[in-house]
Coordinates of N, CA and C and ligand atoms in Angstrom, one line a residue:
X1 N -16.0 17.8 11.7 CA -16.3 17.4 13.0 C -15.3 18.0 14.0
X2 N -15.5 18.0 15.1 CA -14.7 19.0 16.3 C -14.3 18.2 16.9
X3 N -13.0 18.5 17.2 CA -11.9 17.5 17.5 C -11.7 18.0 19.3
X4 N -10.8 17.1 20.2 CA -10.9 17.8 21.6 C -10.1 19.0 21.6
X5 N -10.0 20.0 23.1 CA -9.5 20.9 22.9 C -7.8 20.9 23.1
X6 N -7.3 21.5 22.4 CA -5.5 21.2 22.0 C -4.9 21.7 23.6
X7 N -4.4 21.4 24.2 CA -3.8 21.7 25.5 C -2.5 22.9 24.9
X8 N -2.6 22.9 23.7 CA -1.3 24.0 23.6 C -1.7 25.0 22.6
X9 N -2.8 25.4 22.0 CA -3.3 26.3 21.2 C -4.8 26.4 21.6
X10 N -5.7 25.8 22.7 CA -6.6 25.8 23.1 C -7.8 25.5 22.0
X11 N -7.6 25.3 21.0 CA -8.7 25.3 19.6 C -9.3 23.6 20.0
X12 N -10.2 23.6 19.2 CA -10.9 21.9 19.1 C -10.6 21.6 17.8
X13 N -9.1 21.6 17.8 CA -8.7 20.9 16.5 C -7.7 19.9 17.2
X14 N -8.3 19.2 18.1 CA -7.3 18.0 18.5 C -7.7 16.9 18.5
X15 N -7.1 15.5 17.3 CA -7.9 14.6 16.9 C -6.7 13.2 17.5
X16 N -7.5 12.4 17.3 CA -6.8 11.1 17.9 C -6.4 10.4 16.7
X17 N -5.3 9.6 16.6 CA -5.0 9.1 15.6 C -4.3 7.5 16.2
X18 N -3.9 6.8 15.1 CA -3.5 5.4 16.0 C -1.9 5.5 17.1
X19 N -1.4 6.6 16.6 CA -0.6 6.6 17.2 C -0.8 7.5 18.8
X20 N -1.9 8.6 18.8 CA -1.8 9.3 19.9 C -3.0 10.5 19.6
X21 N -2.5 11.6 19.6 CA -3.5 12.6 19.5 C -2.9 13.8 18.7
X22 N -3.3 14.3 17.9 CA -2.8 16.1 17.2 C -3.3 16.6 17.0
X23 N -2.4 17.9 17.1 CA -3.6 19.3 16.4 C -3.7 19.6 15.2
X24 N -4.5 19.5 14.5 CA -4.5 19.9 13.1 C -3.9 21.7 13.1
X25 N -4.4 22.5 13.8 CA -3.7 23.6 14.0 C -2.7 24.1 13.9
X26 N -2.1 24.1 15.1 CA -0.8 24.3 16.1 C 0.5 22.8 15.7
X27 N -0.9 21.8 15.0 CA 0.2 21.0 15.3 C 1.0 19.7 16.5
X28 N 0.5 20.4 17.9 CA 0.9 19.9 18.7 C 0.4 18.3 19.4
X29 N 1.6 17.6 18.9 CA 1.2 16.3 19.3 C 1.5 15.5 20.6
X30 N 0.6 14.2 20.8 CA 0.6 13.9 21.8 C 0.5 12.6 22.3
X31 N 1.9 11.9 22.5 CA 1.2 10.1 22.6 C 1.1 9.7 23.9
X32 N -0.4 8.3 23.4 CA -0.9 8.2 24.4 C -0.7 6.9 24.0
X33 N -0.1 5.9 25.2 CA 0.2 4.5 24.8 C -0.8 3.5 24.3
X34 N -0.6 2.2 23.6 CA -1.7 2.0 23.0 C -3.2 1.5 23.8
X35 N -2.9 1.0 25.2 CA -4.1 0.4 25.5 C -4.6 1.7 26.3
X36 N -4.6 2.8 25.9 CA -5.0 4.2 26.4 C -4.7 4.1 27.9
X37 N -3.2 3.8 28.4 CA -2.8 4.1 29.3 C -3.3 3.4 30.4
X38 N -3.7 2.3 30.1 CA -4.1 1.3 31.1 C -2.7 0.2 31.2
X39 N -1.9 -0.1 30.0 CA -0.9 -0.9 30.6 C -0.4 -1.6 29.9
X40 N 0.5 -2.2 29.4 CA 0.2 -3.5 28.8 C 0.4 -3.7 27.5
X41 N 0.6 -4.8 27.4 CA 0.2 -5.0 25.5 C -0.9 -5.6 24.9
X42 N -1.2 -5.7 23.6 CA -2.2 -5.8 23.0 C -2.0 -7.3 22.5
X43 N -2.9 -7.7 22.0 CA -2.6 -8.9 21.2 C -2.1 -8.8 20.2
X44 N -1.2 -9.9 19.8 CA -1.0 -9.6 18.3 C -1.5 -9.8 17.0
X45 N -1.2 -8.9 16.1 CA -2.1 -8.7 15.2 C -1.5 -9.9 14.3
X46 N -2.1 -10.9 13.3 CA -1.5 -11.0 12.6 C -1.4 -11.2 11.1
X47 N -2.2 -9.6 10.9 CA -2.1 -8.7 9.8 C -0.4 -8.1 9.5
X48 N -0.2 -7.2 10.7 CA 0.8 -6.6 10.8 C 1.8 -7.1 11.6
X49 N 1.4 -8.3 12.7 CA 2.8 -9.0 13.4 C 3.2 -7.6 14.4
X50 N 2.2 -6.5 14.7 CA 2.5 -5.9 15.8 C 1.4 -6.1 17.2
X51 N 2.3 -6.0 18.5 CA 1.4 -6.1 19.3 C 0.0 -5.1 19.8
X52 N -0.7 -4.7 19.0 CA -1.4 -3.3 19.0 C -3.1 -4.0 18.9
X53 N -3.5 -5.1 18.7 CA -4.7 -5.8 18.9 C -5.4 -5.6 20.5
X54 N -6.4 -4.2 20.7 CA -6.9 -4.6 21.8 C -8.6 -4.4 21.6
X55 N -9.1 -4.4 22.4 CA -10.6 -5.1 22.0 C -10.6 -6.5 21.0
X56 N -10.9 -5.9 19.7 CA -11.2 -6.7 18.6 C -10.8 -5.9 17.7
X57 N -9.7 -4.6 18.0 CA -9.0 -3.8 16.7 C -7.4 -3.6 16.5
X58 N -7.1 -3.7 15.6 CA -6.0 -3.6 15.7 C -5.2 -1.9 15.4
X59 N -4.6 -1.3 16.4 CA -4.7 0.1 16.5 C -3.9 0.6 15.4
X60 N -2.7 -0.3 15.1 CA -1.7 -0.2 14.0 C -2.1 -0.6 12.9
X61 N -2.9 -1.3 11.8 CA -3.3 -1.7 10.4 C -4.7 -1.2 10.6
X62 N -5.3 -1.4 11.8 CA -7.5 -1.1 11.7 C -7.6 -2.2 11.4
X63 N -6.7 -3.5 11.6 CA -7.6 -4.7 11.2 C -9.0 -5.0 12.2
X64 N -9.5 -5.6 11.9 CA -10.8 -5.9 12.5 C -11.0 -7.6 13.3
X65 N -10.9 -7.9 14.1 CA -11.2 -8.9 14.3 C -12.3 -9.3 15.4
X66 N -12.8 -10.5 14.8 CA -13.8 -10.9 15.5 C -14.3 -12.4 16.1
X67 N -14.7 -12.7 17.1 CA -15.0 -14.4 17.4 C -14.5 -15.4 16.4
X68 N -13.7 -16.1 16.3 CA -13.0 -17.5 15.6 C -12.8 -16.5 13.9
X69 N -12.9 -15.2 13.5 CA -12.2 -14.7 12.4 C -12.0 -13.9 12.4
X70 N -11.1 -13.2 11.6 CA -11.0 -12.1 11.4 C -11.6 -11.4 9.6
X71 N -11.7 -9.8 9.7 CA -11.6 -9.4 8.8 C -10.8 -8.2 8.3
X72 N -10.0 -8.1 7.3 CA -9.2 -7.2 6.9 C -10.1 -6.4 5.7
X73 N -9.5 -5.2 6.4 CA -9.9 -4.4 5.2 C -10.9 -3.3 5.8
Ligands
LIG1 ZN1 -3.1 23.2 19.0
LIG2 ZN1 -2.4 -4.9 12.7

């Protein structure tokens, strides 16, 4: 799959990950805070005990959460 285009090697090898964005390429990475730059903190997770829970995901473990439960895994 084609990833966006790398702002520093121009290729579409640039993929998002929980922490931010890289190039598989070049390499060149890129972070983007967790609520994609809108602000703020997340809820907390309490899989992981970090604040990175926004929607119903948690950006740091992938836990999954949903209406009165959660699911791990
Ligand atoms: Zn690159
Ligand atoms: Zn978590």
């Amino acid at each position: 799959m084609a990833g966006k285009v790398c702002p520093n090697c121009g290729q579409n090898t640039f993929f998002e990950n929980p922490y931010g964005r890289k190039c598989t390429k070049c390499g060149y990475t890129m972070k983007i805070s967790p609520n994609e730059g809108k602000g703020g903190c997340g809820k907390k997770c309490t899989n992981c005990g970090k604040f990175t829970v926004f929607g119903d995901k948690c950006r740091n473990c992938g836990a999954i959460y949903q209406k009165g439960k959660k699911n791990i895994g």
